[in-house]
Tab-separated table of C-alpha atoms and ligand atoms in Angstrom:
chain	number	residue	atom	x	y	z
Y	1	MET	CA	-46.821	93.173	-92.196
Y	2	LYS	CA	-49.264	92.376	-94.339
Y	3	ILE	CA	-52.597	92.060	-92.452
Y	4	LEU	CA	-56.280	91.018	-93.518
Y	5	VAL	CA	-58.467	93.049	-92.471
Y	6	THR	CA	-62.089	91.421	-92.360
Y	7	GLY	CA	-64.607	93.714	-91.780
Y	8	GLY	CA	-62.212	96.515	-93.873
Y	9	ALA	CA	-65.481	98.169	-95.586
Y	10	GLY	CA	-67.268	99.003	-92.464
Y	11	TYR	CA	-66.688	101.925	-89.597
Y	12	ILE	CA	-64.008	100.790	-87.553
Y	13	GLY	CA	-62.134	98.313	-89.853
Y	14	SER	CA	-62.073	100.960	-92.793
Y	15	ILE	CA	-60.330	103.356	-90.263
Y	16	THR	CA	-57.522	100.981	-88.976
Y	17	THR	CA	-56.878	99.638	-92.814
Y	18	ALA	CA	-55.937	103.739	-93.243
Y	19	GLU	CA	-53.528	103.724	-90.845
Y	20	LEU	CA	-52.374	100.757	-90.990
Y	21	VAL	CA	-51.637	101.562	-94.576
Y	22	GLN	CA	-50.719	104.825	-93.957
Y	23	ALA	CA	-48.109	102.932	-91.238
Y	24	GLY	CA	-46.781	101.783	-93.904
Y	25	HIS	CA	-48.361	98.082	-93.519
Y	26	ASP	CA	-49.768	95.580	-96.402
Y	27	VAL	CA	-53.757	95.643	-96.508
Y	28	VAL	CA	-55.815	92.870	-97.532
Y	29	VAL	CA	-59.441	93.633	-96.620
Y	30	PHE	CA	-62.328	90.937	-96.512
Y	31	ASP	CA	-65.841	91.907	-96.162
Y	32	ASN	CA	-69.632	90.589	-97.391
Y	33	LEU	CA	-70.671	94.581	-98.024
Y	34	TYR	CA	-73.529	93.624	-95.552
Y	35	GLN	CA	-73.225	96.768	-93.013
Y	36	GLY	CA	-69.487	98.221	-94.886
Y	37	HIS	CA	-69.119	100.737	-98.208
Y	38	ALA	CA	-66.854	99.727	-100.285
Y	39	ASP	CA	-65.937	103.640	-101.008
Y	40	ALA	CA	-64.916	103.113	-97.162
Y	41	VAL	CA	-62.419	100.545	-98.277
Y	42	HIS	CA	-58.720	103.033	-98.605
Y	43	PRO	CA	-57.690	102.809	-102.713
Y	44	GLU	CA	-53.893	101.697	-101.551
Y	45	ALA	CA	-55.943	98.200	-99.876
Y	46	ALA	CA	-56.412	94.643	-101.890
Y	47	PHE	CA	-60.296	95.035	-101.492
Y	48	VAL	CA	-61.399	90.941	-101.602
Y	49	GLN	CA	-65.706	90.858	-101.201
Y	50	GLY	CA	-66.794	87.658	-99.675
Y	51	ASP	CA	-68.097	86.610	-96.696
Y	52	LEU	CA	-66.890	84.536	-93.600
Y	53	ALA	CA	-69.544	81.824	-94.095
Y	54	ASP	CA	-68.490	81.070	-97.422
Y	55	GLN	CA	-65.363	78.802	-96.371
Y	56	ALA	CA	-64.497	77.920	-100.975
Y	57	ALA	CA	-64.199	81.775	-100.659
Y	58	LEU	CA	-61.684	82.230	-97.400
Y	59	LYS	CA	-59.816	79.022	-99.357
Y	60	ARG	CA	-59.130	81.367	-102.224
Y	61	LEU	CA	-58.721	84.078	-100.391
Y	62	PHE	CA	-55.961	82.927	-98.612
Y	63	ALA	CA	-54.567	81.181	-101.987
Y	64	GLU	CA	-54.258	84.783	-103.548
Y	65	HIS	CA	-52.992	86.233	-100.807
Y	66	ARG	CA	-50.404	84.439	-99.539
Y	67	GLY	CA	-47.549	85.005	-96.547
Y	68	ILE	CA	-50.284	86.733	-94.192
Y	69	ASP	CA	-48.586	87.769	-91.005
Y	70	GLY	CA	-51.823	88.708	-88.694
Y	71	ILE	CA	-55.762	89.186	-88.762
Y	72	MET	CA	-57.405	91.893	-87.269
Y	73	HIS	CA	-60.700	90.735	-87.532
Y	74	PHE	CA	-63.797	93.171	-87.391
Y	75	ALA	CA	-66.568	91.719	-89.198
Y	76	SER	CA	-69.275	90.341	-87.256
Y	77	TYR	CA	-73.075	91.480	-86.527
Y	78	THR	CA	-72.709	93.873	-83.413
Y	79	LEU	CA	-75.504	95.278	-81.784
Y	80	VAL	CA	-76.492	94.334	-78.647
Y	81	GLY	CA	-80.949	95.778	-79.318
Y	82	GLU	CA	-80.339	93.076	-82.017
Y	83	SER	CA	-78.646	90.895	-80.810
Y	84	MET	CA	-81.784	90.484	-77.895
Y	85	GLU	CA	-84.295	89.804	-80.623
Y	86	GLN	CA	-82.043	87.703	-82.908
Y	87	PRO	CA	-79.924	85.575	-80.930
Y	88	LEU	CA	-79.230	82.916	-83.141
Y	89	MET	CA	-77.474	85.723	-85.563
Y	90	TYR	CA	-75.151	86.071	-83.017
Y	91	LEU	CA	-74.365	83.496	-81.218
Y	92	ARG	CA	-74.081	81.240	-84.567
Y	93	ASP	CA	-73.023	83.342	-87.016
Y	94	ASN	CA	-70.208	85.514	-85.147
Y	95	LEU	CA	-68.486	82.402	-83.991
Y	96	VAL	CA	-68.864	80.005	-87.159
Y	97	ASN	CA	-67.790	83.113	-89.142
Y	98	ALA	CA	-64.195	83.558	-86.441
Y	99	ALA	CA	-64.270	79.515	-86.660
Y	100	ASN	CA	-64.292	79.658	-90.473
Y	101	LEU	CA	-61.520	82.438	-90.274
Y	102	LEU	CA	-59.355	80.862	-87.657
Y	103	GLU	CA	-59.074	77.188	-89.759
Y	104	GLN	CA	-57.916	79.216	-92.308
Y	105	ALA	CA	-55.693	80.953	-90.306
Y	106	VAL	CA	-53.696	78.056	-88.767
Y	107	ALA	CA	-53.607	75.975	-92.359
Y	108	HIS	CA	-52.136	78.904	-93.534
Y	109	ASP	CA	-49.466	79.518	-90.980
Y	110	VAL	CA	-51.407	83.064	-89.534
Y	111	GLY	CA	-50.022	83.156	-86.248
Y	112	ARG	CA	-50.957	86.418	-85.390
Y	113	PHE	CA	-54.972	87.940	-84.760
Y	114	ILE	CA	-56.234	91.020	-83.028
Y	115	LEU	CA	-59.899	90.420	-82.093
Y	116	SER	CA	-62.511	93.428	-82.071
Y	117	SER	CA	-64.569	92.136	-78.527
Y	118	THR	CA	-66.676	94.438	-76.854
Y	119	ALA	CA	-67.733	96.107	-73.217
Y	120	ASN	CA	-70.414	94.293	-73.436
Y	121	LEU	CA	-68.673	91.170	-71.178
Y	122	PHE	CA	-69.170	93.382	-68.612
Y	123	ASP	CA	-72.464	93.286	-67.558
Y	124	ASP	CA	-72.908	93.197	-63.597
Y	125	PRO	CA	-69.511	94.462	-62.985
Y	126	GLU	CA	-68.007	94.552	-59.130
Y	127	ARG	CA	-65.291	97.314	-59.954
Y	128	MET	CA	-65.554	101.395	-61.685
Y	129	PRO	CA	-63.445	101.359	-63.656
Y	130	ILE	CA	-63.343	98.449	-65.306
Y	131	ASP	CA	-59.860	96.410	-65.880
Y	132	GLU	CA	-59.134	92.607	-67.693
Y	133	ASN	CA	-59.582	91.322	-64.039
Y	134	GLU	CA	-62.749	91.925	-63.768
Y	135	ARG	CA	-65.441	88.725	-64.286
Y	136	ILE	CA	-66.963	88.355	-67.332
Y	137	VAL	CA	-71.095	88.368	-67.462
Y	138	PRO	CA	-71.666	89.063	-70.727
Y	139	GLY	CA	-74.868	91.559	-71.132
Y	140	SER	CA	-76.876	90.140	-74.030
Y	141	PRO	CA	-75.631	87.192	-76.490
Y	142	TYR	CA	-73.891	89.647	-78.297
Y	143	GLY	CA	-71.286	89.919	-75.611
Y	144	GLU	CA	-72.013	86.197	-75.594
Y	145	SER	CA	-70.539	85.798	-79.164
Y	146	LYS	CA	-67.345	88.044	-78.543
Y	147	PHE	CA	-66.474	85.708	-75.288
Y	148	PHE	CA	-67.155	82.816	-77.804
Y	149	VAL	CA	-65.246	83.346	-80.028
Y	150	GLU	CA	-61.937	84.757	-76.949
Y	151	ARG	CA	-62.621	81.067	-75.932
Y	152	LEU	CA	-61.735	80.195	-79.147
Y	153	LEU	CA	-58.203	81.653	-79.586
Y	154	HIS	CA	-57.103	80.280	-76.742
Y	155	TRP	CA	-57.944	76.993	-77.599
Y	156	PHE	CA	-56.203	78.204	-80.457
Y	157	ALA	CA	-52.893	79.591	-79.284
Y	158	ARG	CA	-53.112	76.456	-76.733
Y	159	ILE	CA	-53.223	72.972	-79.513
Y	160	HIS	CA	-52.167	75.944	-82.496
Y	161	GLY	CA	-49.581	78.098	-80.792
Y	162	LEU	CA	-51.856	81.649	-81.879
Y	163	ARG	CA	-51.014	84.659	-80.095
Y	164	TYR	CA	-54.194	86.846	-80.529
Y	165	ALA	CA	-55.222	90.004	-78.541
Y	166	CYS	CA	-58.576	90.504	-77.430
Y	167	LEU	CA	-59.064	94.189	-77.589
Y	168	ARG	CA	-62.333	94.880	-75.670
Y	169	TYR	CA	-62.998	98.729	-76.633
Y	170	PHE	CA	-66.321	100.360	-74.856
Y	171	ASN	CA	-67.963	102.934	-76.985
Y	172	ALA	CA	-66.221	103.711	-80.421
Y	173	CYS	CA	-67.288	107.124	-81.683
Y	174	GLY	CA	-65.696	110.280	-83.622
Y	175	ASP	CA	-64.961	109.610	-87.392
Y	176	THR	CA	-62.298	111.092	-89.581
Y	177	PRO	CA	-62.338	113.591	-92.685
Y	178	GLY	CA	-61.981	110.435	-95.235
Y	179	ARG	CA	-63.990	107.775	-93.432
Y	180	GLY	CA	-66.528	108.321	-91.089
Y	181	GLU	CA	-69.829	106.438	-89.478
Y	182	ASP	CA	-72.610	104.748	-91.595
Y	183	HIS	CA	-74.871	101.853	-90.992
Y	184	ASP	CA	-78.516	101.152	-92.094
Y	185	PRO	CA	-80.178	101.351	-90.122
Y	186	GLU	CA	-78.154	103.677	-87.988
Y	187	THR	CA	-78.587	102.800	-84.127
Y	188	HIS	CA	-75.775	103.860	-82.040
Y	189	LEU	CA	-76.341	107.538	-79.907
Y	190	ILE	CA	-73.575	110.206	-81.456
Y	191	PRO	CA	-74.710	109.050	-84.876
Y	192	ILE	CA	-78.320	109.201	-84.057
Y	193	VAL	CA	-77.409	112.755	-81.971
Y	194	LEU	CA	-76.035	114.379	-85.128
Y	195	GLN	CA	-78.389	113.153	-87.425
Y	196	VAL	CA	-80.850	115.470	-85.582
Y	197	ALA	CA	-78.837	117.851	-85.750
Y	198	LEU	CA	-79.442	117.969	-89.486
Y	199	GLY	CA	-82.647	118.210	-89.462
Y	200	GLN	CA	-82.608	114.223	-90.583
Y	201	ARG	CA	-84.773	113.616	-87.426
Y	202	ARG	CA	-87.221	115.514	-85.474
Y	203	HIS	CA	-85.777	114.764	-82.171
Y	204	ILE	CA	-83.757	111.397	-79.886
Y	205	THR	CA	-85.045	109.143	-77.879
Y	206	VAL	CA	-83.069	108.636	-74.779
Y	207	PHE	CA	-83.601	105.022	-74.043
Y	208	GLY	CA	-84.405	105.236	-69.866
Y	209	ASP	CA	-83.903	107.554	-67.497
Y	210	ASP	CA	-84.789	105.583	-64.243
Y	211	TYR	CA	-80.900	103.762	-64.239
Y	212	ASP	CA	-78.825	104.212	-60.986
Y	213	THR	CA	-76.544	106.451	-62.491
Y	214	PRO	CA	-76.426	110.708	-61.442
Y	215	ASP	CA	-78.854	111.703	-63.398
Y	216	GLY	CA	-80.751	109.200	-64.595
Y	217	THR	CA	-79.777	107.530	-67.849
Y	218	CYS	CA	-77.052	105.480	-68.581
Y	219	VAL	CA	-73.473	106.249	-68.531
Y	220	ARG	CA	-70.465	104.922	-71.049
Y	221	ASP	CA	-66.958	105.953	-71.998
Y	222	TYR	CA	-66.803	106.786	-75.213
Y	223	ILE	CA	-63.520	106.177	-77.443
Y	224	HIS	CA	-62.637	108.021	-80.613
Y	225	VAL	CA	-61.941	105.409	-83.589
Y	226	VAL	CA	-58.645	106.523	-84.517
Y	227	ASP	CA	-57.777	105.682	-80.805
Y	228	LEU	CA	-58.533	101.791	-81.495
Y	229	ALA	CA	-57.529	101.671	-84.707
Y	230	GLN	CA	-53.870	102.762	-83.187
Y	231	ALA	CA	-54.307	100.201	-80.245
Y	232	HIS	CA	-54.549	97.226	-82.908
Y	233	ILE	CA	-51.504	98.438	-84.437
Y	234	LEU	CA	-49.082	98.596	-81.319
Y	235	ALA	CA	-50.866	95.168	-80.050
Y	236	MET	CA	-50.162	93.614	-83.171
Y	237	GLU	CA	-46.961	94.513	-83.410
Y	238	ALA	CA	-46.631	93.954	-80.381
Y	239	LEU	CA	-47.254	90.429	-79.874
Y	240	ASP	CA	-44.351	88.549	-80.655
Y	241	GLN	CA	-42.704	90.050	-78.117
Y	242	LEU	CA	-45.470	90.246	-74.833
Y	243	GLY	CA	-47.515	86.786	-76.744
Y	244	SER	CA	-51.336	87.238	-76.128
Y	245	ARG	CA	-52.523	89.331	-74.602
Y	246	LYS	CA	-56.683	91.533	-73.257
Y	247	TYR	CA	-56.782	94.815	-72.992
Y	248	ASN	CA	-59.899	96.820	-71.803
Y	249	LEU	CA	-59.961	99.941	-74.637
Y	250	GLY	CA	-61.648	103.316	-73.036
Y	251	ASN	CA	-60.929	106.947	-72.461
Y	252	GLY	CA	-61.307	106.063	-68.847
Y	253	SER	CA	-64.603	108.894	-68.304
Y	254	GLY	CA	-68.103	108.506	-68.540
Y	255	PHE	CA	-70.608	110.418	-70.439
Y	256	SER	CA	-74.110	110.219	-69.479
Y	257	VAL	CA	-76.653	109.842	-72.371
Y	258	LEU	CA	-78.132	113.304	-71.120
Y	259	GLU	CA	-73.754	114.839	-70.966
Y	260	VAL	CA	-73.403	113.392	-74.741
Y	261	ILE	CA	-76.584	115.398	-76.283
Y	262	GLU	CA	-75.632	118.776	-74.425
Y	263	THR	CA	-72.143	118.616	-75.897
Y	264	ALA	CA	-73.455	118.024	-78.807
Y	265	ARG	CA	-76.260	120.776	-78.488
Y	266	ARG	CA	-73.238	122.968	-77.775
Y	267	VAL	CA	-70.459	121.390	-81.181
Y	268	THR	CA	-73.411	121.933	-83.247
Y	269	GLY	CA	-75.560	124.967	-81.889
Y	270	HIS	CA	-78.766	123.253	-82.494
Y	271	PRO	CA	-81.235	122.908	-79.852
Y	272	ILE	CA	-81.194	118.859	-80.675
Y	273	PRO	CA	-84.671	117.986	-79.370
Y	274	HIS	CA	-85.183	114.672	-76.688
Y	275	VAL	CA	-87.910	113.077	-75.568
Y	276	VAL	CA	-88.241	110.063	-73.010
Y	277	GLY	CA	-88.556	106.534	-73.782
Y	278	PRO	CA	-88.691	103.052	-72.305
Y	279	ARG	CA	-85.021	101.381	-71.363
Y	280	ARG	CA	-83.702	99.164	-74.381
Y	281	PRO	CA	-83.249	95.485	-73.709
Y	282	GLY	CA	-79.652	94.592	-72.405
Y	283	ASP	CA	-78.063	97.617	-71.474
Y	284	PRO	CA	-76.277	98.404	-68.826
Y	285	ALA	CA	-76.612	100.979	-66.317
Y	286	VAL	CA	-72.990	102.390	-66.547
Y	287	LEU	CA	-69.880	101.134	-68.686
Y	288	ILE	CA	-66.396	102.700	-67.494
Y	289	ALA	CA	-62.809	100.773	-68.582
Y	290	SER	CA	-59.926	101.067	-67.102
Y	291	SER	CA	-56.962	100.968	-69.356
Y	292	GLU	CA	-54.183	101.239	-67.511
Y	293	THR	CA	-53.174	97.808	-68.706
Y	294	ILE	CA	-52.621	98.445	-72.403
Y	295	ARG	CA	-51.143	102.147	-71.604
Y	296	ARG	CA	-48.736	100.741	-69.657
Y	297	GLU	CA	-47.506	97.575	-71.455
Y	298	LEU	CA	-47.754	99.029	-75.167
Y	299	GLY	CA	-47.298	103.350	-74.319
Y	300	TRP	CA	-51.035	103.478	-75.903
Y	301	GLN	CA	-51.955	107.198	-74.818
Y	302	PRO	CA	-55.297	108.904	-76.872
Y	303	ARG	CA	-55.046	111.534	-78.751
Y	304	TYR	CA	-59.253	112.437	-77.896
Y	305	THR	CA	-59.115	112.363	-74.603
Y	306	GLU	CA	-62.214	115.726	-74.869
Y	307	LEU	CA	-65.545	114.047	-75.421
Y	308	GLU	CA	-66.170	117.763	-77.433
Y	309	ASP	CA	-63.616	116.987	-80.005
Y	310	ILE	CA	-64.854	113.283	-80.045
Y	311	ILE	CA	-68.441	114.580	-81.444
Y	312	ARG	CA	-66.623	117.608	-83.409
Y	313	SER	CA	-64.857	115.087	-85.452
Y	314	ALA	CA	-67.943	112.940	-86.068
Y	315	TRP	CA	-70.109	116.376	-87.011
Y	316	GLU	CA	-67.489	116.985	-89.223
Y	317	TRP	CA	-67.890	114.254	-90.904
Y	318	HIS	CA	-71.714	113.933	-90.582
Y	319	GLN	CA	-72.089	117.856	-92.347
Y	320	ALA	CA	-69.669	116.615	-95.513
Y	321	HIS	CA	-71.546	113.180	-95.774
Y	322	PRO	CA	-75.001	113.646	-94.694
Y	323	HIS	CA	-76.022	111.034	-96.799
Y	324	GLY	CA	-73.108	108.536	-95.532
Y	325	TYR	CA	-71.624	107.169	-98.468
Y	326	ALA	CA	-72.136	106.610	-101.752
Y	327	LYS	CA	-71.618	103.271	-102.289
M	401	LIG	N1	-79.167	105.372	-76.690
M	401	LIG	C1	-79.564	106.210	-76.356
M	401	LIG	N2	-80.644	106.481	-77.791
M	401	LIG	C2	-80.696	105.964	-79.012
M	401	LIG	C3	-79.667	105.083	-79.276
M	401	LIG	C4	-78.335	105.142	-77.658
M	401	LIG	O1	-80.380	106.514	-75.292
M	401	LIG	O2	-81.066	106.142	-79.636
M	401	LIG	C5	-78.763	105.138	-75.425
M	401	LIG	C6	-78.034	103.674	-75.312
M	401	LIG	O3	-78.969	103.087	-74.122
M	401	LIG	C7	-76.456	103.667	-74.623
M	401	LIG	C8	-76.109	104.813	-75.432
M	401	LIG	O4	-76.835	106.001	-75.544
M	401	LIG	O5	-77.108	103.599	-73.255
M	401	LIG	C9	-75.387	104.148	-76.403
M	401	LIG	O6	-75.934	103.448	-76.893
M	401	LIG	P1	-75.247	102.641	-78.615
M	401	LIG	O7	-76.024	102.658	-79.043
M	401	LIG	O8	-74.716	104.430	-78.503
M	401	LIG	O9	-74.427	102.154	-77.698
M	401	LIG	P2	-74.334	100.440	-76.731
M	401	LIG	O10	-73.574	101.243	-76.014
M	401	LIG	O11	-75.492	99.802	-76.844
M	401	LIG	O12	-72.868	99.426	-77.397
M	401	LIG	C10	-71.635	99.655	-78.196
M	401	LIG	C11	-71.604	98.917	-79.568
M	401	LIG	C12	-71.539	97.763	-78.600
M	401	LIG	C13	-70.402	97.696	-77.862
M	401	LIG	C14	-70.713	98.417	-76.724
M	401	LIG	C15	-70.242	98.162	-75.590
M	401	LIG	O13	-72.190	99.235	-80.470
M	401	LIG	O14	-70.910	96.862	-79.557
M	401	LIG	O15	-70.854	99.776	-76.718
M	401	LIG	O16	-70.096	99.589	-74.508
M	401	LIG	F1	-70.675	96.092	-77.405
């Protein structure tokens, strides 16, 4: 298939692009390089630098790359904490950018669409682990913006016959030898912990130890980025047969912030000092996924089920790229 990957120079998008190329697909990457890195784009993918807010650039993209069979939409603002400080950047831009993309998709008869959605739809879950029937209570403007896009897709499916899958990721992490996580500023737990191990930070600050969890720190479900990438490919390939779908994507087990730090100490052999700070606004106490639906319907099986293996893959990339990508 010929696949357009928005955000294909970013962390999850670039690794999914590489997996798509390896699986024999043709890939066009569209990325504004706001967070992405040109060096992360697989050399066999076509790369177009551009912004989803720029409708003329999008029109040119579709005019120059005809015959796109499906879109994987990663490009977006993605930080829970930032969205609590700059809500419109999320509520407006994530929605408008997705709407611009969908407008061009239907104008060019692109019938398949995979959305990077999020566990931040489930701020107040009634059951744990969280399955697709859980009620949606976005935990932040970020989560709300993804819910807006899920609703856009619902209407585009109904009115234009689009087939789509919403993949609600829990905590994406881990790296591959060639590509890894490089955000500026970095806000995610595992890369920050590894920066401490590399001597680039003095300590990790734990955001709150008074949550209603066994050790008082937040519990998350960490899923390797390659397993996420494989879920995208399976979902894209199954859309014609199964129709539109929503899948929660995680490993099904939760680890506290302190457990992540302890595991990283074992993997790196570094003491990784930590201090406890205040809670970060927008953080729910516990998020653990039930991914039974995607396992059953698509035969998805994560390769990385052990937190230690996930952190080791990240440690290898961070050691080899202590300052991230060159560009
Ligand atoms: N944390 C710390 N200290 C830090 C960084 C993070 O204690 O310096 C804690 C957070 O409070 C949280 C956990 O580590 O409890 C994980 O935080 P991350 O920032 O790594 O990830 P989030 O859980 O905030 O968010 C990630 C993605 C979101 C997605 C969410 C879904 O960034 O896009 O997972 O669970 F919505």
